[in-house]
PDB file of N, CA and C in Angstrom:
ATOM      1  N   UNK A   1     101.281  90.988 192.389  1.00 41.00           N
ATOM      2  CA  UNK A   1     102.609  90.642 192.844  1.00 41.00           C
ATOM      3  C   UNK A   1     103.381  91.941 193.066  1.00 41.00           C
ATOM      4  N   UNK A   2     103.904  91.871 193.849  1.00 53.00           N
ATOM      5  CA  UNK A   2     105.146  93.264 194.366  1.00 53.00           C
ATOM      6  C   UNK A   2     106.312  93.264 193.238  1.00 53.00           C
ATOM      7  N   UNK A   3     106.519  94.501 193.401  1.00 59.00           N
ATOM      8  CA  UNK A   3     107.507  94.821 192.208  1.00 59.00           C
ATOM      9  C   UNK A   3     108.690  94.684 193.059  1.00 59.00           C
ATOM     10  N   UNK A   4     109.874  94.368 192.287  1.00 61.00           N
ATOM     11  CA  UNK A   4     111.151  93.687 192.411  1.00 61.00           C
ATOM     12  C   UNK A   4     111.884  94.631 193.373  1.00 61.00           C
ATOM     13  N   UNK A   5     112.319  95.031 194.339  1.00 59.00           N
ATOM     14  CA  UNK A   5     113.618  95.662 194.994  1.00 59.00           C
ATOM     15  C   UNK A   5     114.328  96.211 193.936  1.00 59.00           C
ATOM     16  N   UNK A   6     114.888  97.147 193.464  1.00 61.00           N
ATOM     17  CA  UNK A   6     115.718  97.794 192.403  1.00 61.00           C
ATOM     18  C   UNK A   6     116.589  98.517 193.010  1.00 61.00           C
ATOM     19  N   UNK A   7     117.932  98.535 193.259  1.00 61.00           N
ATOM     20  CA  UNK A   7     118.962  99.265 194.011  1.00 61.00           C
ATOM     21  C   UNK A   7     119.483 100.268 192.967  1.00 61.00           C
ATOM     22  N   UNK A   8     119.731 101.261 193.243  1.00 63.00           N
ATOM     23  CA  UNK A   8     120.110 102.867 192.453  1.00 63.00           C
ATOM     24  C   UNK A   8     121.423 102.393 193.015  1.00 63.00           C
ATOM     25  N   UNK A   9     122.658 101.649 192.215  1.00 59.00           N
ATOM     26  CA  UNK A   9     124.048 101.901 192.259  1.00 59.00           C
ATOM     27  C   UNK A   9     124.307 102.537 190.910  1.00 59.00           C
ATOM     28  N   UNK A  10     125.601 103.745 191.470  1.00 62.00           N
ATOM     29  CA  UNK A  10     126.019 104.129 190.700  1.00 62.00           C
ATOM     30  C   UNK A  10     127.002 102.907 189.945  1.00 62.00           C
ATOM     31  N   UNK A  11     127.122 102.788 188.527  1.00 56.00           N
ATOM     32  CA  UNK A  11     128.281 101.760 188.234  1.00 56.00           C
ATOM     33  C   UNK A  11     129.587 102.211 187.985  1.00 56.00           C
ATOM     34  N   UNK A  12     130.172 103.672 188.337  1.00 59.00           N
ATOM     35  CA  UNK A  12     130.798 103.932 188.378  1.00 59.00           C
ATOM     36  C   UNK A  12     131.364 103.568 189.833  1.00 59.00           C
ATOM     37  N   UNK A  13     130.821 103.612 190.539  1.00 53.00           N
ATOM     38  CA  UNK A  13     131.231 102.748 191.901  1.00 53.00           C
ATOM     39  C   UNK A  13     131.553 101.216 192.052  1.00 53.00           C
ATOM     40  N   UNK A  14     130.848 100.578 190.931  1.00 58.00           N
ATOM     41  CA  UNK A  14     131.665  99.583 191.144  1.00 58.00           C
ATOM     42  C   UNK A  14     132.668  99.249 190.024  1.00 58.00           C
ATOM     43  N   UNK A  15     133.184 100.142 189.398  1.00 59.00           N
ATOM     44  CA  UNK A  15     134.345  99.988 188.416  1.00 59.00           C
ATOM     45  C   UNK A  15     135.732  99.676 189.842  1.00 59.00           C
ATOM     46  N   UNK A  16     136.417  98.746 188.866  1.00 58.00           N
ATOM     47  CA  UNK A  16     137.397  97.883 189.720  1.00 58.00           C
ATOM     48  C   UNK A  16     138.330  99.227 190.420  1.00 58.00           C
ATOM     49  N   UNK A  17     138.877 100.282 189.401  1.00 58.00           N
ATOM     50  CA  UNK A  17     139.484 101.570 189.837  1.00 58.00           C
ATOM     51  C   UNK A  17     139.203 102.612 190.685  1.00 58.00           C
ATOM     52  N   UNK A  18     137.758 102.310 191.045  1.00 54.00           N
ATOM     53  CA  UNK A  18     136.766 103.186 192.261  1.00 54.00           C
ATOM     54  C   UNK A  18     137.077 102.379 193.574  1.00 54.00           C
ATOM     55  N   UNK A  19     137.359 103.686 194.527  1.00 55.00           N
ATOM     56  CA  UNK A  19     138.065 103.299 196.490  1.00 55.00           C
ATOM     57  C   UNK A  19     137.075 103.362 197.205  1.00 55.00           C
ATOM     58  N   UNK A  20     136.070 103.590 196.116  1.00 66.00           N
ATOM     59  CA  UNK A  20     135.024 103.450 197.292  1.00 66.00           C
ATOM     60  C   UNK A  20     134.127 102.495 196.977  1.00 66.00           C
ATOM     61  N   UNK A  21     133.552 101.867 198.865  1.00 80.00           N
ATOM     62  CA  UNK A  21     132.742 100.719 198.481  1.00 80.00           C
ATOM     63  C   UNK A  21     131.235 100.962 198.489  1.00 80.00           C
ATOM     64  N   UNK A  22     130.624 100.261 197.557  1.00 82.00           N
ATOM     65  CA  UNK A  22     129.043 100.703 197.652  1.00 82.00           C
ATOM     66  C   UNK A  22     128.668 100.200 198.753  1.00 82.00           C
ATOM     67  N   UNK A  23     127.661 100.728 199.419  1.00 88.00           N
ATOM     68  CA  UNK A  23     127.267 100.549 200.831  1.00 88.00           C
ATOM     69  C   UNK A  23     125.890 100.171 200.536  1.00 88.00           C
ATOM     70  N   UNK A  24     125.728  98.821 201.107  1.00 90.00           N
ATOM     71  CA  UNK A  24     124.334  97.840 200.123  1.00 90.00           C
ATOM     72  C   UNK A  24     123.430  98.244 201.083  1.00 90.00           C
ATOM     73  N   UNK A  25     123.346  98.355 202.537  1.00 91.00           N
ATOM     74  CA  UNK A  25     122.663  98.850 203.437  1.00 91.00           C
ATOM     75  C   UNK A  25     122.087 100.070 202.867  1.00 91.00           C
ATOM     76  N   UNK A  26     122.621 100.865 202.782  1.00 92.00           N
ATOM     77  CA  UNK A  26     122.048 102.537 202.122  1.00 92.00           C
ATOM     78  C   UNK A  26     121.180 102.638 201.198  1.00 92.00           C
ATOM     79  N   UNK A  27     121.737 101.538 200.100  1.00 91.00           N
ATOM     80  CA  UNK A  27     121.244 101.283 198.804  1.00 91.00           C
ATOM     81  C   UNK A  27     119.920 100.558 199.093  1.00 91.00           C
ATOM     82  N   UNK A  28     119.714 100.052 200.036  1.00 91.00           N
ATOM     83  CA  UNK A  28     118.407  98.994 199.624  1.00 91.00           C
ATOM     84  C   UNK A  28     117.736 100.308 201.173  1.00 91.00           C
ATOM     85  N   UNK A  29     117.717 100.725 201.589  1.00 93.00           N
ATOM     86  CA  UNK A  29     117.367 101.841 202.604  1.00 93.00           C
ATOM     87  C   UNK A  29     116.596 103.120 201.447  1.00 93.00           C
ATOM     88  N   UNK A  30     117.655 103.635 200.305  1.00 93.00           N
ATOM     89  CA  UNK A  30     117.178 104.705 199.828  1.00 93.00           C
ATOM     90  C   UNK A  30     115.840 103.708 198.668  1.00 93.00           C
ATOM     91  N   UNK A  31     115.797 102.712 198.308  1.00 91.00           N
ATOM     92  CA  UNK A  31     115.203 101.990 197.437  1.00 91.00           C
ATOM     93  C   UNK A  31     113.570 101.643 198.105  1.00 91.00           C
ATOM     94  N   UNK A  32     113.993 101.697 199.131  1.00 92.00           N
ATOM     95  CA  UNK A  32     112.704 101.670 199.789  1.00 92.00           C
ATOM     96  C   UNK A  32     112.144 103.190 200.630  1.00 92.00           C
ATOM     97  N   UNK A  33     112.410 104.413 199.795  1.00 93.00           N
ATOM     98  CA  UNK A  33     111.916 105.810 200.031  1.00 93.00           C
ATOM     99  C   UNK A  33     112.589 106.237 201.226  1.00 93.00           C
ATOM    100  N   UNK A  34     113.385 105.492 202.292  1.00 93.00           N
ATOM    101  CA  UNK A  34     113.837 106.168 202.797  1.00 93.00           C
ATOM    102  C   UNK A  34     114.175 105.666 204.468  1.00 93.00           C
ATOM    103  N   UNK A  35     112.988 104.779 204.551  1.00 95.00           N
ATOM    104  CA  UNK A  35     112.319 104.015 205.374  1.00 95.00           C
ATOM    105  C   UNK A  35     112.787 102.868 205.511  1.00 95.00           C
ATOM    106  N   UNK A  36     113.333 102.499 207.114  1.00 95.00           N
ATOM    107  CA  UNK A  36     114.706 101.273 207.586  1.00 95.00           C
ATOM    108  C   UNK A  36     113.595 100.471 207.769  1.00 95.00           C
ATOM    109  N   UNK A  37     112.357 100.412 207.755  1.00 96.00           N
ATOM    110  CA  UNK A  37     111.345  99.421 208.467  1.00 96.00           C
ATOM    111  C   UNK A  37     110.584  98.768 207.050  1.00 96.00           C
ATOM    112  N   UNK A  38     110.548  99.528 206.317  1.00 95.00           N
ATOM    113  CA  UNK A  38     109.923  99.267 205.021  1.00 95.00           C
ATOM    114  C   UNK A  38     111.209  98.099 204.341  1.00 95.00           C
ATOM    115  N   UNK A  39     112.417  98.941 204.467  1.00 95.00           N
ATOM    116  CA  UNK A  39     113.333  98.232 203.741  1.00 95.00           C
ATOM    117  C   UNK A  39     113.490  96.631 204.551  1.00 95.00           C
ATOM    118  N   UNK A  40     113.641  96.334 205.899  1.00 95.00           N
ATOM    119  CA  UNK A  40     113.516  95.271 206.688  1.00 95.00           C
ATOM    120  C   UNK A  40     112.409  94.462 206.354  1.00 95.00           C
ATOM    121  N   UNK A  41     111.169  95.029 206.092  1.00 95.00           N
ATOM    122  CA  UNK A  41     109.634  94.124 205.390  1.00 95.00           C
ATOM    123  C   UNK A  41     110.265  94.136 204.096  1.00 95.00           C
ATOM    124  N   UNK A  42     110.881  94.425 203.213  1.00 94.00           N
ATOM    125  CA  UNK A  42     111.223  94.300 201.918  1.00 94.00           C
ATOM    126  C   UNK A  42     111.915  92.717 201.930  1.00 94.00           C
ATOM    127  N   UNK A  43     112.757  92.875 202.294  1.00 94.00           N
ATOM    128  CA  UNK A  43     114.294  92.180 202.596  1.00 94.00           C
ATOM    129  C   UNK A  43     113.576  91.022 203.236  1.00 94.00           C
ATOM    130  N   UNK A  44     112.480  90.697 203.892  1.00 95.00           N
ATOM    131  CA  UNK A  44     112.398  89.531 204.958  1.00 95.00           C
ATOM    132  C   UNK A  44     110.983  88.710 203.731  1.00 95.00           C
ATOM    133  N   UNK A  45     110.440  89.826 202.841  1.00 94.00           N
ATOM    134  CA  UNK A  45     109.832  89.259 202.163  1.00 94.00           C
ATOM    135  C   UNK A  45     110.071  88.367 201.136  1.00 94.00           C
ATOM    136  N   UNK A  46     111.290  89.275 200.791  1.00 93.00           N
ATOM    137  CA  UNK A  46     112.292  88.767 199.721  1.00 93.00           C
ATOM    138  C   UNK A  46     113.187  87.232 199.984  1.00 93.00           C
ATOM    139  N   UNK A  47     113.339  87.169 201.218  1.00 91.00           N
ATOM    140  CA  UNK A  47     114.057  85.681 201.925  1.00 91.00           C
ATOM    141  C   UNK A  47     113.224  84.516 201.745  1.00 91.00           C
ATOM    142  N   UNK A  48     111.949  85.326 202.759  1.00 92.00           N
ATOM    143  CA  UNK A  48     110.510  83.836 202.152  1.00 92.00           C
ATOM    144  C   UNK A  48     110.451  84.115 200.797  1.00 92.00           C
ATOM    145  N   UNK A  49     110.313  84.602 199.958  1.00 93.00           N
ATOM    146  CA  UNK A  49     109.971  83.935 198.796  1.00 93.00           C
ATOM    147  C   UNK A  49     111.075  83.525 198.191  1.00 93.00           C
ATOM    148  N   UNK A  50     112.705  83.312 198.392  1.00 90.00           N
ATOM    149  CA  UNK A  50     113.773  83.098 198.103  1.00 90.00           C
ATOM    150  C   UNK A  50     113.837  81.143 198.589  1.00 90.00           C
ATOM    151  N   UNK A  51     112.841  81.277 200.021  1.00 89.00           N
ATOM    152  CA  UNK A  51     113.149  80.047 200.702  1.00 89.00           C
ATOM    153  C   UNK A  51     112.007  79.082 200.088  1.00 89.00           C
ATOM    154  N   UNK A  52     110.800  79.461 199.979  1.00 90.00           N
ATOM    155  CA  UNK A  52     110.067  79.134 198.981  1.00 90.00           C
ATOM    156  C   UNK A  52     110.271  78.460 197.351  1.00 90.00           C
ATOM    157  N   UNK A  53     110.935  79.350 196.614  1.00 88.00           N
ATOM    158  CA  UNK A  53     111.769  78.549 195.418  1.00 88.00           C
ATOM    159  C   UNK A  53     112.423  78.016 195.964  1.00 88.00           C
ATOM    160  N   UNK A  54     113.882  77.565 196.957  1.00 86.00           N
ATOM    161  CA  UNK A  54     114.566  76.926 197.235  1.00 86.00           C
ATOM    162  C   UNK A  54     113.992  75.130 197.415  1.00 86.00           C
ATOM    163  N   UNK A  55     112.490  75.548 198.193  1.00 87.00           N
ATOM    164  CA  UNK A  55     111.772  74.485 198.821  1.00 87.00           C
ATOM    165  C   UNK A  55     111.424  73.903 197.447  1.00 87.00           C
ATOM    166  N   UNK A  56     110.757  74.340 196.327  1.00 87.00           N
ATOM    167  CA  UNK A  56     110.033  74.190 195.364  1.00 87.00           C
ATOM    168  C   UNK A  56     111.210  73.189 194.002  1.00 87.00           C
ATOM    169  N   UNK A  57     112.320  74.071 194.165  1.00 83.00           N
ATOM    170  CA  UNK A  57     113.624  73.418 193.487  1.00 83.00           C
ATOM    171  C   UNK A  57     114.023  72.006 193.680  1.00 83.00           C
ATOM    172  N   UNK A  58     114.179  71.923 195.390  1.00 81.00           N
ATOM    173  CA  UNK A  58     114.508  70.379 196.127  1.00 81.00           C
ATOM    174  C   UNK A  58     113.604  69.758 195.997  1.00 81.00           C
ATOM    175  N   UNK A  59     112.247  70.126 195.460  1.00 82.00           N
ATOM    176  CA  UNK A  59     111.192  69.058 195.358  1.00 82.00           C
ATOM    177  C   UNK A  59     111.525  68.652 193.802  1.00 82.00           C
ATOM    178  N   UNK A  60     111.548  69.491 192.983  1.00 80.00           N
ATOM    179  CA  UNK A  60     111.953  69.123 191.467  1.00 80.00           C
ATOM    180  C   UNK A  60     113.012  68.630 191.034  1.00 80.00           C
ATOM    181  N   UNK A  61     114.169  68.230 192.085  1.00 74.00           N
ATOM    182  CA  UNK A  61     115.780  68.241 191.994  1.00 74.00           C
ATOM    183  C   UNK A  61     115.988  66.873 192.316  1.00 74.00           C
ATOM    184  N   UNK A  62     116.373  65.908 191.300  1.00 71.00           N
ATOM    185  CA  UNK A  62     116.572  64.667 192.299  1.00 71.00           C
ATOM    186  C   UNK A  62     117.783  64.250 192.590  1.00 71.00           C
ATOM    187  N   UNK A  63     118.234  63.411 193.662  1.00 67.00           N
ATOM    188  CA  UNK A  63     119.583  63.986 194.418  1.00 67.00           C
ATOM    189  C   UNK A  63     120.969  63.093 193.588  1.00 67.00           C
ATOM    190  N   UNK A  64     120.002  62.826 192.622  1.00 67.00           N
ATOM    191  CA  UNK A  64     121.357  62.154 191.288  1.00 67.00           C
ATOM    192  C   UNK A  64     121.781  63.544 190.575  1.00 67.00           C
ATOM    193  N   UNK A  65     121.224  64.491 190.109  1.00 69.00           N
ATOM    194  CA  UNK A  65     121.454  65.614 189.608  1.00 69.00           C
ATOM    195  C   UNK A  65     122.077  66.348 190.250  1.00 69.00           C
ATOM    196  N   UNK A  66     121.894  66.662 191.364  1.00 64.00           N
ATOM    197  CA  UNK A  66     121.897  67.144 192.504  1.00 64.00           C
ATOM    198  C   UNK A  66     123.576  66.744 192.972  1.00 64.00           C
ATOM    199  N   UNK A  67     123.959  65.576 192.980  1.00 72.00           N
ATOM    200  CA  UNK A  67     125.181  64.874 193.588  1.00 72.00           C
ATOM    201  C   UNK A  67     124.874  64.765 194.657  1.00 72.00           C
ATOM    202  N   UNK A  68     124.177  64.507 195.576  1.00 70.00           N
ATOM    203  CA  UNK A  68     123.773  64.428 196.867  1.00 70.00           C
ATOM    204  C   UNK A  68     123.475  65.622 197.863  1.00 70.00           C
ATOM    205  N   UNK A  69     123.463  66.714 197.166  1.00 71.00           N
ATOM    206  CA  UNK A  69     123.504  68.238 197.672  1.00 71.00           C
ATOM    207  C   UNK A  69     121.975  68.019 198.167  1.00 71.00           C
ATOM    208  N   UNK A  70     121.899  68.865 199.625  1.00 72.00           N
ATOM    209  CA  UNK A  70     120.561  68.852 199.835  1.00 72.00           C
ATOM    210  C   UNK A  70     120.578  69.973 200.422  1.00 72.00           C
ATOM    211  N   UNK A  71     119.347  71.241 200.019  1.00 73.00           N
ATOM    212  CA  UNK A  71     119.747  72.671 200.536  1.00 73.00           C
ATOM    213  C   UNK A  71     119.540  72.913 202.214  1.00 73.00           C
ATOM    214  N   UNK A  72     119.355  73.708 202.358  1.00 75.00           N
ATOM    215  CA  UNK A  72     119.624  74.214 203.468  1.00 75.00           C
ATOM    216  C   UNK A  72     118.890  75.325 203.785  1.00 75.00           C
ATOM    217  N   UNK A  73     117.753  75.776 204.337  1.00 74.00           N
ATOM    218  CA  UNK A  73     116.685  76.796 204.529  1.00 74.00           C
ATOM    219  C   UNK A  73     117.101  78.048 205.256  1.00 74.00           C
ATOM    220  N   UNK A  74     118.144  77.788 206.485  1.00 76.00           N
ATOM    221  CA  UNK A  74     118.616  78.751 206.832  1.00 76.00           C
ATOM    222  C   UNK A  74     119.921  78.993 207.056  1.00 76.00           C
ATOM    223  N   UNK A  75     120.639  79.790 207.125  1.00 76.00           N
ATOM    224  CA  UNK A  75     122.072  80.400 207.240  1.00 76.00           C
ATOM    225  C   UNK A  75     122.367  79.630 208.448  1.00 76.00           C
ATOM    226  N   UNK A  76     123.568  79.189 208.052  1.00 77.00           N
ATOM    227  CA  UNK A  76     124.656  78.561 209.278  1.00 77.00           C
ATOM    228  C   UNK A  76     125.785  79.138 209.246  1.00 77.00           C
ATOM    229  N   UNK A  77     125.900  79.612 210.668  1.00 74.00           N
ATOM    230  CA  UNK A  77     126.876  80.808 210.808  1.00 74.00           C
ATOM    231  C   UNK A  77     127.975  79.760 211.413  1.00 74.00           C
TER     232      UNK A  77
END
């Protein structure tokens, strides 16, 4: 199994008193050595297996628990 995405934020950046915003693009860019194509195969791997549990959840979820919520696989813009 692939090891987890790990983002190097400083947490001093995200203290509420810090003006500056962490830039998640950069962060998941330097996390993957450096490489915008690596980080894009990271990130798209990370979705399927995100959409995967999602699928796996709604099968275990019954829609009394649920309240009638039924997920949704892809982003609706």
């Amino acid at each position: 199994m692939p090891e987890q995405l790990a983002l190097d934020i400083n947490v001093a950046e995200c203290a509420p008193e810090a003006t500056q915003e962490v830039d998640l693009v950069e962060s998941v860019i330097q996390a993957c050595g450096g490489d915008p194509r690596a980080a894009v195969r990271e990130l798209l791997a990370d979705a399927d297996f995100l959409r995967d549990q999602l699928y796996t959840a709604s099968c275990l979820l019954s829609r009394g628990i649920g309240r009638g919520w039924k997920p949704q696989y892809e982003r609706v813009s």
